[in-house]
Amino acid sequence: MKGKDTALIFIFLTLLIDVIGLGIIIPVFPKLLAQMKGISINEASRYGGYLMFAYAIAQFIFSPVMGSLSDKFGRRPVLLFSLLGFGLDYLILAFAPNYSWFFIGRIIAGITGASFTTASAYIADVSTPENRSRNFGMVGAAFGLGFIIGPFLGGVLGQISLKIPFYAAAGLSLANFLFGYFTLPESLAIEHRRPFDIRRANPVGTLRQILKYKQLGWLFVAATFLYLGSHAVQSTWNYFTMYRFQWNESTVGISLAIVGVLVAIVQAGLAQKAAHFLGLERSIVIGFSLYTLGMFLFSIAPSTIFLFACLVPYSLGGIAMPNLQSYMAGKVEPSQQGELQGGLTSVVSLTTIVGPVMMSQIFYFFTTDQAPFVFPGAAFFVGGICMLISMLISWKILLQNKA
């Protein structure tokens, strides 16, 4: 077990550095796009949505390929390849002379962006049913801590130059590659590997395999609505807060750092405790309910203080995903963990194809004279409806049917 624990520490640190690289560019993106296009902050949100759309299309297509490749060749080489891709993406963004180059960088990142997919499969490889929720919670904890450090650094560095955070993110990603190259052991034993099959290494093929397992199909639907709703926060938070409350890059970074602290606390410890005291099924449903509450409260926030307070129920919703991953991982064979995680990443990517454009357009529309009324929080309200659907599906499948 000592070797497995050491490997989990390696995975945690690798993901932590990866998320710092992602978070460091968030505070500067709105102003960078606004300056590059010569437009306002709220209009820049539309162009940010288009970039996320390009990233999502590439990831939707290639995530199942990466997941299946990791089932064939092991987790280590696929994870290292994805880290190199992120480093190249950030360098392109740093040197981009115009908006078109941003698309190229985002597409490269989407093709190679398998770090969380492969890391989740790695965790499934080295986990037991007893510690699986805790170990999947480490992914969320790495995400949370990365968003404490990354956006804070991005806000500080962005005050110097809007391009410096991209150079820093590129350096972190390439350093992460070197760290993984020298320290990360392989987790998938030879006897648990399977041949690569192109018929399964695509979103449709992966979904067909997953749907062979009872209950997983509807849980994939619930996850789809959850991730779709979450794009109200991911795609409009910085634009919304700058528009509604006149925040600057530093305040955006601080708010995301607070989210990171809360997410790290919830997913590093509370998720497993919730599974222990409530059971996997109830903890998933309660987590979805808290996400829903937080999102609806965001939509009507009248002040900065109220908005910060709303982060508490929303972040507590984080007990849901580690336990959902644990529940689903327990239903498939070891040789299919990469395929399962690739399928989940495809779900994320599918919602990222639709979500950023949809949510950024909703935000933009309800901040213009064309709207029947001004409602900057409209995207959060729509996100709350999506998460309510997730909660109802999970309640039906996990609790009512079980009863």
Short mmCIF file of N, CA and C in Angstrom, two decimals, residues 2-15 138 179 184:
data_model
loop_
_atom_site.label_atom_id
_atom_site.label_comp_id
_atom_site.label_asym_id
_atom_site.label_seq_id
_atom_site.Cartn_x
_atom_site.Cartn_y
_atom_site.Cartn_z
N LYS A 2 2.11 1.15 0.56
CA LYS A 2 2.96 2.32 0.61
C LYS A 2 3.26 2.85 -0.79
N GLY A 3 3.52 1.93 -1.73
CA GLY A 3 3.79 2.34 -3.11
C GLY A 3 2.59 3.02 -3.73
N LYS A 4 1.39 2.51 -3.43
CA LYS A 4 0.18 3.12 -3.97
C LYS A 4 -0.04 4.51 -3.39
N ASP A 5 0.22 4.65 -2.08
CA ASP A 5 0.07 5.96 -1.46
C ASP A 5 1.03 6.97 -2.07
N THR A 6 2.27 6.52 -2.32
CA THR A 6 3.26 7.40 -2.94
C THR A 6 2.80 7.82 -4.33
N ALA A 7 2.27 6.87 -5.09
CA ALA A 7 1.78 7.17 -6.44
C ALA A 7 0.66 8.19 -6.40
N LEU A 8 -0.23 8.07 -5.39
CA LEU A 8 -1.34 9.04 -5.27
C LEU A 8 -0.82 10.44 -4.96
N ILE A 9 0.24 10.52 -4.18
CA ILE A 9 0.85 11.83 -3.92
C ILE A 9 1.39 12.43 -5.21
N PHE A 10 2.03 11.58 -6.03
CA PHE A 10 2.53 12.04 -7.32
C PHE A 10 1.40 12.58 -8.19
N ILE A 11 0.30 11.83 -8.24
CA ILE A 11 -0.85 12.24 -9.05
C ILE A 11 -1.42 13.56 -8.52
N PHE A 12 -1.54 13.66 -7.20
CA PHE A 12 -2.07 14.88 -6.60
C PHE A 12 -1.23 16.09 -6.97
N LEU A 13 0.08 15.98 -6.84
CA LEU A 13 0.97 17.10 -7.15
C LEU A 13 0.95 17.43 -8.63
N THR A 14 0.87 16.39 -9.47
CA THR A 14 0.81 16.62 -10.91
C THR A 14 -0.45 17.40 -11.27
N LEU A 15 -1.60 16.99 -10.72
CA LEU A 15 -2.86 17.69 -11.00
C LEU A 15 -2.85 19.09 -10.40
N MET A 138 -9.31 13.51 -3.90
CA MET A 138 -8.02 14.16 -4.09
C MET A 138 -7.97 14.95 -5.39
N PHE A 179 8.45 16.75 -13.96
CA PHE A 179 8.19 16.14 -12.66
C PHE A 179 7.58 14.74 -12.84
N LEU A 184 6.65 9.66 -11.79
CA LEU A 184 5.35 8.98 -11.86
C LEU A 184 5.49 7.54 -12.32
#
